[in-house]
Tab-separated table of C-alpha atoms in Angstrom:
chain	number	residue	atom	x	y	z
A	1	UNK	CA	-5.456	11.531	-25.342
A	2	UNK	CA	-2.390	9.694	-26.377
A	3	UNK	CA	-4.160	6.770	-28.056
A	4	UNK	CA	-2.400	4.092	-30.104
A	5	UNK	CA	-4.021	1.991	-32.657
A	6	UNK	CA	-3.531	-1.634	-31.481
A	7	UNK	CA	-5.482	-3.043	-34.467
A	8	UNK	CA	-8.372	-1.826	-36.757
A	9	UNK	CA	-10.946	-2.759	-34.163
A	10	UNK	CA	-9.087	-1.620	-30.917
A	11	UNK	CA	-7.321	1.413	-29.676
A	12	UNK	CA	-5.511	1.780	-26.314
A	13	UNK	CA	-4.137	4.721	-24.262
A	14	UNK	CA	-0.342	4.885	-23.772
A	15	UNK	CA	0.501	4.447	-20.121
A	16	UNK	CA	3.809	4.873	-18.251
A	17	UNK	CA	5.449	2.991	-15.547
A	18	UNK	CA	8.112	4.517	-13.037
A	19	UNK	CA	10.820	3.218	-15.311
A	20	UNK	CA	9.461	5.337	-18.197
A	21	UNK	CA	9.614	8.764	-16.498
A	22	UNK	CA	12.232	10.928	-14.713
A	23	UNK	CA	11.985	13.937	-12.431
A	24	UNK	CA	13.544	17.134	-13.817
A	25	UNK	CA	15.435	19.766	-11.528
A	26	UNK	CA	14.120	23.321	-11.566
A	27	UNK	CA	15.876	26.726	-11.307
A	28	UNK	CA	16.191	26.433	-7.442
A	29	UNK	CA	17.807	24.046	-5.125
A	30	UNK	CA	17.449	23.770	-1.310
A	31	UNK	CA	19.132	22.260	1.695
A	32	UNK	CA	17.728	18.774	2.504
A	33	UNK	CA	17.399	19.841	6.181
A	34	UNK	CA	14.955	22.502	5.119
A	35	UNK	CA	12.565	19.836	3.451
A	36	UNK	CA	9.561	18.341	5.268
A	37	UNK	CA	8.239	15.085	4.130
A	38	UNK	CA	5.478	14.803	6.829
A	39	UNK	CA	1.777	14.316	5.985
A	40	UNK	CA	-1.501	14.086	7.837
A	41	UNK	CA	-4.607	12.079	7.025
A	42	UNK	CA	-7.701	12.884	9.120
A	43	UNK	CA	-6.419	13.646	12.626
A	44	UNK	CA	-3.251	11.586	12.366
A	45	UNK	CA	0.119	13.218	11.630
A	46	UNK	CA	3.111	11.197	10.441
A	47	UNK	CA	6.741	12.418	9.993
A	48	UNK	CA	7.174	9.916	7.074
A	49	UNK	CA	4.831	9.432	4.134
A	50	UNK	CA	5.370	5.687	4.390
A	51	UNK	CA	2.846	2.989	5.141
A	52	UNK	CA	4.007	-0.600	5.646
A	53	UNK	CA	1.791	-2.765	3.487
A	54	UNK	CA	-0.563	-5.320	5.338
A	55	UNK	CA	1.311	-8.375	4.416
A	56	UNK	CA	2.532	-11.126	6.824
A	57	UNK	CA	6.090	-10.880	5.440
A	58	UNK	CA	6.301	-7.235	6.349
A	59	UNK	CA	3.999	-6.285	9.269
A	60	UNK	CA	3.783	-8.095	12.626
A	61	UNK	CA	2.466	-6.324	15.671
A	62	UNK	CA	6.151	-5.595	16.528
A	63	UNK	CA	7.070	-4.054	13.208
A	64	UNK	CA	3.865	-1.977	13.186
A	65	UNK	CA	4.947	-0.664	16.466
A	66	UNK	CA	8.415	0.001	15.188
A	67	UNK	CA	7.059	1.778	12.109
A	68	UNK	CA	4.956	4.083	14.371
A	69	UNK	CA	8.034	4.901	16.460
A	70	UNK	CA	10.060	5.783	13.388
A	71	UNK	CA	7.352	8.054	12.196
A	72	UNK	CA	5.479	5.992	9.644
A	73	UNK	CA	2.444	3.753	9.783
A	74	UNK	CA	2.273	-0.047	9.977
A	75	UNK	CA	-0.937	-1.664	8.798
A	76	UNK	CA	-1.505	-5.220	10.186
A	77	UNK	CA	-3.257	-7.773	7.910
A	78	UNK	CA	-6.165	-8.827	9.981
A	79	UNK	CA	-6.729	-11.853	7.764
A	80	UNK	CA	-3.049	-12.951	8.111
A	81	UNK	CA	-1.300	-15.482	10.359
A	82	UNK	CA	-1.308	-13.165	13.330
A	83	UNK	CA	-5.049	-13.480	13.655
A	84	UNK	CA	-5.186	-17.218	12.917
A	85	UNK	CA	-2.662	-18.538	15.356
A	86	UNK	CA	-1.759	-17.772	18.931
A	87	UNK	CA	1.975	-17.865	17.993
A	88	UNK	CA	2.532	-17.841	14.168
A	89	UNK	CA	6.310	-17.731	14.504
A	90	UNK	CA	6.828	-21.451	13.691
A	91	UNK	CA	4.718	-21.070	10.663
A	92	UNK	CA	6.654	-17.988	9.411
A	93	UNK	CA	9.803	-19.996	9.843
A	94	UNK	CA	8.371	-22.853	7.989
A	95	UNK	CA	7.330	-20.610	5.030
A	96	UNK	CA	10.862	-19.180	4.519
A	97	UNK	CA	12.143	-22.790	4.481
A	98	UNK	CA	9.789	-24.115	1.814
A	99	UNK	CA	11.001	-25.119	-1.601
A	100	UNK	CA	9.532	-22.969	-4.381
A	101	UNK	CA	7.460	-25.828	-5.720
A	102	UNK	CA	5.880	-26.410	-2.348
A	103	UNK	CA	5.121	-22.796	-1.235
A	104	UNK	CA	1.724	-22.279	-2.815
A	105	UNK	CA	0.216	-25.568	-1.495
A	106	UNK	CA	1.626	-25.019	2.037
A	107	UNK	CA	0.555	-21.443	2.148
A	108	UNK	CA	-2.980	-22.529	1.344
A	109	UNK	CA	-3.033	-25.001	4.129
A	110	UNK	CA	-1.616	-22.520	6.629
A	111	UNK	CA	-4.038	-19.753	5.763
A	112	UNK	CA	-7.109	-22.153	5.811
A	113	UNK	CA	-7.164	-21.815	9.500
A	114	UNK	CA	-10.031	-19.701	10.779
A	115	UNK	CA	-9.752	-16.133	11.571
A	116	UNK	CA	-10.329	-15.446	15.358
A	117	UNK	CA	-12.009	-12.279	16.453
A	118	UNK	CA	-10.226	-12.600	19.912
A	119	UNK	CA	-6.820	-12.456	18.107
A	120	UNK	CA	-7.932	-9.431	16.108
A	121	UNK	CA	-8.677	-7.584	19.322
A	122	UNK	CA	-5.473	-8.903	21.024
A	123	UNK	CA	-3.131	-7.868	18.193
A	124	UNK	CA	-4.661	-4.339	17.802
A	125	UNK	CA	-4.447	-3.953	21.620
A	126	UNK	CA	-0.736	-4.782	21.513
A	127	UNK	CA	-0.111	-1.914	19.081
A	128	UNK	CA	-2.359	0.560	20.843
A	129	UNK	CA	-0.573	-0.030	24.217
A	130	UNK	CA	2.695	0.911	22.469
A	131	UNK	CA	1.228	4.401	21.899
A	132	UNK	CA	1.293	4.499	18.108
A	133	UNK	CA	-1.308	5.011	15.602
A	134	UNK	CA	-3.322	1.654	15.110
A	135	UNK	CA	-4.311	0.572	11.541
A	136	UNK	CA	-5.695	-2.794	10.418
A	137	UNK	CA	-6.629	-4.124	7.048
A	138	UNK	CA	-9.563	-6.340	5.757
A	139	UNK	CA	-10.428	-7.409	2.271
A	140	UNK	CA	-13.894	-6.222	1.011
A	141	UNK	CA	-14.952	-9.950	1.306
A	142	UNK	CA	-14.206	-10.055	5.000
A	143	UNK	CA	-15.156	-6.508	5.954
A	144	UNK	CA	-18.775	-7.103	6.679
A	145	UNK	CA	-17.876	-10.124	8.948
A	146	UNK	CA	-15.230	-8.582	11.039
A	147	UNK	CA	-15.526	-4.710	10.961
A	148	UNK	CA	-17.317	-4.498	14.279
A	149	UNK	CA	-14.559	-6.458	16.041
A	150	UNK	CA	-11.988	-4.093	14.474
A	151	UNK	CA	-13.700	-0.957	15.467
A	152	UNK	CA	-14.416	-2.101	19.004
A	153	UNK	CA	-10.752	-2.937	19.386
A	154	UNK	CA	-9.929	0.689	18.868
A	155	UNK	CA	-8.502	0.846	15.357
A	156	UNK	CA	-7.477	4.441	14.360
A	157	UNK	CA	-7.390	3.944	10.680
A	158	UNK	CA	-9.302	1.194	8.796
A	159	UNK	CA	-7.979	-0.068	5.531
A	160	UNK	CA	-10.035	-2.059	3.004
A	161	UNK	CA	-7.582	-3.448	0.582
A	162	UNK	CA	-7.991	-5.825	-2.314
A	163	UNK	CA	-6.316	-6.344	-5.817
A	164	UNK	CA	-9.105	-4.216	-7.320
A	165	UNK	CA	-11.884	-2.513	-5.128
A	166	UNK	CA	-14.805	-0.825	-6.694
A	167	UNK	CA	-17.606	1.294	-5.354
A	168	UNK	CA	-20.099	-0.676	-7.462
A	169	UNK	CA	-19.515	-4.343	-6.930
A	170	UNK	CA	-22.402	-6.280	-8.395
A	171	UNK	CA	-23.236	-9.881	-7.324
A	172	UNK	CA	-26.232	-12.125	-8.015
A	173	UNK	CA	-25.498	-14.460	-5.278
A	174	UNK	CA	-24.579	-12.295	-2.271
A	175	UNK	CA	-25.282	-8.820	-1.015
A	176	UNK	CA	-21.982	-6.832	-1.629
A	177	UNK	CA	-20.463	-4.395	0.651
A	178	UNK	CA	-21.932	-1.000	0.202
A	179	UNK	CA	-18.944	1.226	0.718
A	180	UNK	CA	-20.822	4.508	0.821
A	181	UNK	CA	-23.186	3.337	3.529
A	182	UNK	CA	-20.485	1.461	5.433
A	183	UNK	CA	-17.985	4.391	5.474
A	184	UNK	CA	-20.763	6.859	6.369
A	185	UNK	CA	-21.779	4.886	9.407
A	186	UNK	CA	-18.291	4.188	10.562
A	187	UNK	CA	-16.573	6.472	13.218
A	188	UNK	CA	-13.026	6.047	11.928
A	189	UNK	CA	-11.418	7.150	8.671
A	190	UNK	CA	-11.341	4.621	5.919
A	191	UNK	CA	-8.560	4.030	3.255
A	192	UNK	CA	-9.679	1.828	0.393
A	193	UNK	CA	-8.295	0.446	-2.824
A	194	UNK	CA	-6.726	-0.507	-5.130
A	195	UNK	CA	-7.768	1.709	-7.879
A	196	UNK	CA	-6.051	2.085	-11.154
A	197	UNK	CA	-8.144	4.613	-13.132
A	198	UNK	CA	-9.669	8.113	-12.830
A	199	UNK	CA	-13.269	6.842	-12.893
A	200	UNK	CA	-12.730	4.070	-10.393
A	201	UNK	CA	-10.918	6.367	-7.936
A	202	UNK	CA	-13.522	9.161	-8.296
A	203	UNK	CA	-16.283	6.779	-7.354
A	204	UNK	CA	-14.291	5.479	-4.246
A	205	UNK	CA	-13.821	9.203	-3.216
A	206	UNK	CA	-17.577	9.700	-3.299
A	207	UNK	CA	-17.974	6.963	-0.823
A	208	UNK	CA	-16.399	9.087	1.777
A	209	UNK	CA	-13.037	7.525	2.035
A	210	UNK	CA	-10.330	9.376	3.566
A	211	UNK	CA	-7.693	7.861	1.216
A	212	UNK	CA	-7.581	5.840	-2.039
A	213	UNK	CA	-4.921	3.227	-2.647
A	214	UNK	CA	-3.540	3.352	-6.206
A	215	UNK	CA	-2.318	0.147	-7.859
A	216	UNK	CA	-2.788	-3.430	-7.097
A	217	UNK	CA	-0.247	-3.668	-4.282
A	218	UNK	CA	2.201	-6.529	-3.917
A	219	UNK	CA	4.203	-5.327	-6.891
A	220	UNK	CA	7.177	-7.768	-6.238
A	221	UNK	CA	4.905	-10.739	-5.484
A	222	UNK	CA	2.057	-10.187	-7.851
A	223	UNK	CA	1.390	-12.214	-11.103
A	224	UNK	CA	-1.843	-10.482	-11.916
A	225	UNK	CA	-0.553	-9.355	-15.247
A	226	UNK	CA	0.355	-12.922	-16.315
A	227	UNK	CA	-2.665	-14.663	-14.757
A	228	UNK	CA	-5.461	-12.143	-15.358
A	229	UNK	CA	-3.918	-9.854	-18.057
A	230	UNK	CA	-4.588	-6.840	-15.792
A	231	UNK	CA	-1.964	-4.287	-15.082
A	232	UNK	CA	-1.816	-0.593	-13.924
A	233	UNK	CA	1.514	1.149	-14.973
A	234	UNK	CA	2.029	3.144	-11.857
A	235	UNK	CA	3.108	6.528	-13.042
A	236	UNK	CA	-0.088	6.903	-15.219
A	237	UNK	CA	-2.288	5.384	-12.504
A	238	UNK	CA	-1.240	7.780	-9.879
A	239	UNK	CA	-1.462	10.849	-12.170
A	240	UNK	CA	-4.973	9.781	-13.097
A	241	UNK	CA	-5.997	9.361	-9.655
A	242	UNK	CA	-4.473	12.597	-8.585
A	243	UNK	CA	-6.613	14.276	-11.269
A	244	UNK	CA	-9.739	12.525	-9.776
A	245	UNK	CA	-8.712	14.042	-6.383
A	246	UNK	CA	-8.454	17.409	-7.815
A	247	UNK	CA	-11.923	17.250	-9.597
A	248	UNK	CA	-13.502	15.699	-6.506
A	249	UNK	CA	-12.041	18.542	-4.398
A	250	UNK	CA	-14.136	20.977	-6.638
A	251	UNK	CA	-17.142	18.686	-6.688
A	252	UNK	CA	-17.301	18.308	-2.999
A	253	UNK	CA	-16.688	21.916	-2.040
A	254	UNK	CA	-13.162	21.271	-0.719
A	255	UNK	CA	-13.018	17.667	0.615
A	256	UNK	CA	-9.466	16.443	0.127
A	257	UNK	CA	-8.903	12.690	-0.315
A	258	UNK	CA	-5.448	11.396	0.017
A	259	UNK	CA	-3.796	9.467	-2.786
A	260	UNK	CA	-1.668	6.564	-1.681
A	261	UNK	CA	0.487	4.766	-4.143
A	262	UNK	CA	0.471	0.997	-3.437
A	263	UNK	CA	2.938	-1.406	-4.944
A	264	UNK	CA	5.792	-1.500	-7.397
A	265	UNK	CA	8.152	0.679	-5.355
A	266	UNK	CA	11.057	-1.333	-4.431
A	267	UNK	CA	13.705	1.357	-4.662
A	268	UNK	CA	13.806	4.968	-3.433
A	269	UNK	CA	13.692	6.495	-6.931
A	270	UNK	CA	10.244	4.742	-7.418
A	271	UNK	CA	8.934	6.495	-4.152
A	272	UNK	CA	10.328	9.905	-5.502
A	273	UNK	CA	8.468	9.361	-8.788
A	274	UNK	CA	5.240	8.331	-7.055
A	275	UNK	CA	5.109	11.519	-5.040
A	276	UNK	CA	5.955	13.561	-8.172
A	277	UNK	CA	3.092	11.992	-9.979
A	278	UNK	CA	0.669	13.102	-7.272
A	279	UNK	CA	0.748	10.705	-4.294
A	280	UNK	CA	0.579	12.039	-0.780
A	281	UNK	CA	2.140	8.891	0.693
A	282	UNK	CA	3.242	5.451	-0.354
A	283	UNK	CA	2.403	1.865	0.752
A	284	UNK	CA	5.401	-0.356	0.377
A	285	UNK	CA	5.966	-4.019	0.915
A	286	UNK	CA	9.126	-5.527	-0.618
A	287	UNK	CA	11.206	-2.589	0.328
A	288	UNK	CA	10.316	-3.205	4.081
A	289	UNK	CA	10.305	-6.942	3.756
A	290	UNK	CA	14.050	-6.558	3.307
A	291	UNK	CA	14.560	-5.308	6.932
A	292	UNK	CA	16.180	-7.504	9.637
A	293	UNK	CA	13.115	-7.120	11.743
A	294	UNK	CA	10.717	-8.236	9.032
A	295	UNK	CA	8.648	-11.336	9.860
A	296	UNK	CA	9.317	-12.777	6.353
A	297	UNK	CA	13.055	-13.066	7.297
A	298	UNK	CA	14.097	-12.136	3.651
A	299	UNK	CA	11.049	-13.608	1.970
A	300	UNK	CA	7.956	-11.760	0.830
A	301	UNK	CA	4.415	-12.802	-0.117
A	302	UNK	CA	0.941	-11.412	-0.179
A	303	UNK	CA	-2.627	-12.700	0.252
A	304	UNK	CA	-2.778	-13.490	-3.573
A	305	UNK	CA	-0.138	-16.201	-3.166
A	306	UNK	CA	-2.488	-18.474	-1.142
A	307	UNK	CA	-5.807	-17.955	-2.970
A	308	UNK	CA	-7.631	-21.115	-2.752
A	309	UNK	CA	-8.740	-21.310	-6.476
A	310	UNK	CA	-6.605	-18.847	-8.489
A	311	UNK	CA	-3.254	-17.820	-7.027
A	312	UNK	CA	-2.098	-14.505	-8.442
A	313	UNK	CA	1.072	-14.168	-6.539
A	314	UNK	CA	4.003	-16.028	-5.168
A	315	UNK	CA	6.579	-16.167	-2.371
A	316	UNK	CA	9.705	-14.459	-3.508
A	317	UNK	CA	13.127	-13.984	-1.994
A	318	UNK	CA	13.938	-10.326	-1.524
A	319	UNK	CA	16.929	-10.643	0.909
A	320	UNK	CA	17.853	-8.536	3.852
A	321	UNK	CA	19.723	-5.323	3.457
A	322	UNK	CA	19.578	-3.620	6.839
A	323	UNK	CA	17.526	-2.702	9.762
A	324	UNK	CA	14.166	-1.010	9.483
A	325	UNK	CA	15.598	2.218	10.601
A	326	UNK	CA	18.425	2.013	7.964
A	327	UNK	CA	15.901	1.277	5.187
A	328	UNK	CA	13.776	4.251	6.141
A	329	UNK	CA	16.144	6.850	7.456
A	330	UNK	CA	19.633	5.594	6.747
A	331	UNK	CA	22.442	5.661	6.648
A	332	UNK	CA	22.448	4.117	3.218
A	333	UNK	CA	24.541	0.935	2.853
A	334	UNK	CA	25.176	1.138	-0.818
A	335	UNK	CA	23.947	2.901	-3.951
A	336	UNK	CA	21.173	0.413	-4.764
A	337	UNK	CA	18.315	2.628	-3.527
A	338	UNK	CA	17.172	0.096	-1.024
A	339	UNK	CA	18.310	1.856	2.085
A	340	UNK	CA	17.679	5.456	3.348
A	341	UNK	CA	14.538	5.770	1.327
A	342	UNK	CA	13.389	8.947	3.050
A	343	UNK	CA	16.797	10.507	2.737
A	344	UNK	CA	16.551	9.872	-1.030
A	345	UNK	CA	13.128	11.622	-1.081
A	346	UNK	CA	14.336	14.663	0.900
A	347	UNK	CA	17.439	14.785	-1.358
A	348	UNK	CA	15.234	14.675	-4.515
A	349	UNK	CA	12.941	17.319	-3.145
A	350	UNK	CA	15.868	19.550	-2.266
A	351	UNK	CA	17.644	19.079	-5.552
A	352	UNK	CA	14.404	20.197	-7.446
A	353	UNK	CA	13.726	23.103	-4.997
A	354	UNK	CA	10.640	21.930	-3.194
A	355	UNK	CA	10.030	22.063	0.600
A	356	UNK	CA	7.085	19.768	1.188
A	357	UNK	CA	5.252	16.768	-0.405
A	358	UNK	CA	2.380	18.777	-1.828
A	359	UNK	CA	4.666	21.276	-3.461
A	360	UNK	CA	6.848	18.363	-4.888
A	361	UNK	CA	3.640	17.059	-6.711
A	362	UNK	CA	4.083	19.924	-9.071
A	363	UNK	CA	7.581	19.072	-10.208
A	364	UNK	CA	8.312	18.706	-13.820
A	365	UNK	CA	8.370	15.126	-15.103
A	366	UNK	CA	9.662	13.899	-18.528
A	367	UNK	CA	9.191	10.727	-20.414
A	368	UNK	CA	12.658	8.999	-20.402
A	369	UNK	CA	12.476	5.344	-20.694
A	370	UNK	CA	15.292	3.675	-18.666
A	371	UNK	CA	17.553	1.222	-20.543
A	372	UNK	CA	19.524	-0.759	-17.918
A	373	UNK	CA	23.139	-1.516	-18.709
């Protein structure tokens, strides 16, 4: 254990972010055309290991469909504007036009409208009718209220996503969601998170989850570190959770739980390093919020930005760099690492001699803190 003495009464383990590490080439290289980046979770196969984060600035029913057609997966936020308003377009336009000092207050007002079960059903039906995999997300607080509506609407993958989700939430005022019982009784695979440690992830795996989200999500929009003092450096978090996956594989007699990196991956190199540390797929927000088709129109925000009592996020300008297809599959527009994300992953795997994602998880990584010029 690489522990550092913070003071005489406290020690801490050294943790690493993506900026602190680098992938090292091996003795073999390959042709990028020979590399496969596809992955499968439960019965669902995807050509791209990319999940669009359930954030209103990233995923609408239309962009969820587009993600599916391009080979990835779009997850609709079932607590967002799309399930609160018949037509959220005017509200999305208003959000992008707000002054920075007004955004939190106005977001709170817009998201105070009630969630409508009929709109949950309608939005998921729109995605299903396009013939792509249907995924929707609820927070742990809303899952017990709306899960039946979501399942009856025909969701293929159910995502339970929060800043921090544990398998052992304790409350003296309300009955908490029993994840183990809930997932066991559900007929669809569940992806749950975020988790930032080995122990938390192992407990989530024991609930029967098909996948565990690593991180707190919303990297570009989060202020959790400054408001709560909580932070999970992603390289270490993913490696820790990948170790939990390995140990749970032995403990369960062969049940494989997918590790999905969630948040803090704004450029292609971050995605490469996430997979190198052990992720099977990545959930990204800001990188896709830069698409011309993104509902946020160059702005990006998450659910933490409109929390009624303690906002832990903000609306940020991320700009627009290209179409969704250009961002995912290229061609790249410049050398910034914001377009052709999957081409970069293929190239990195080919350069280091690996042919698929699971093999690439074994690539050598070094600690090499990056000092920008």
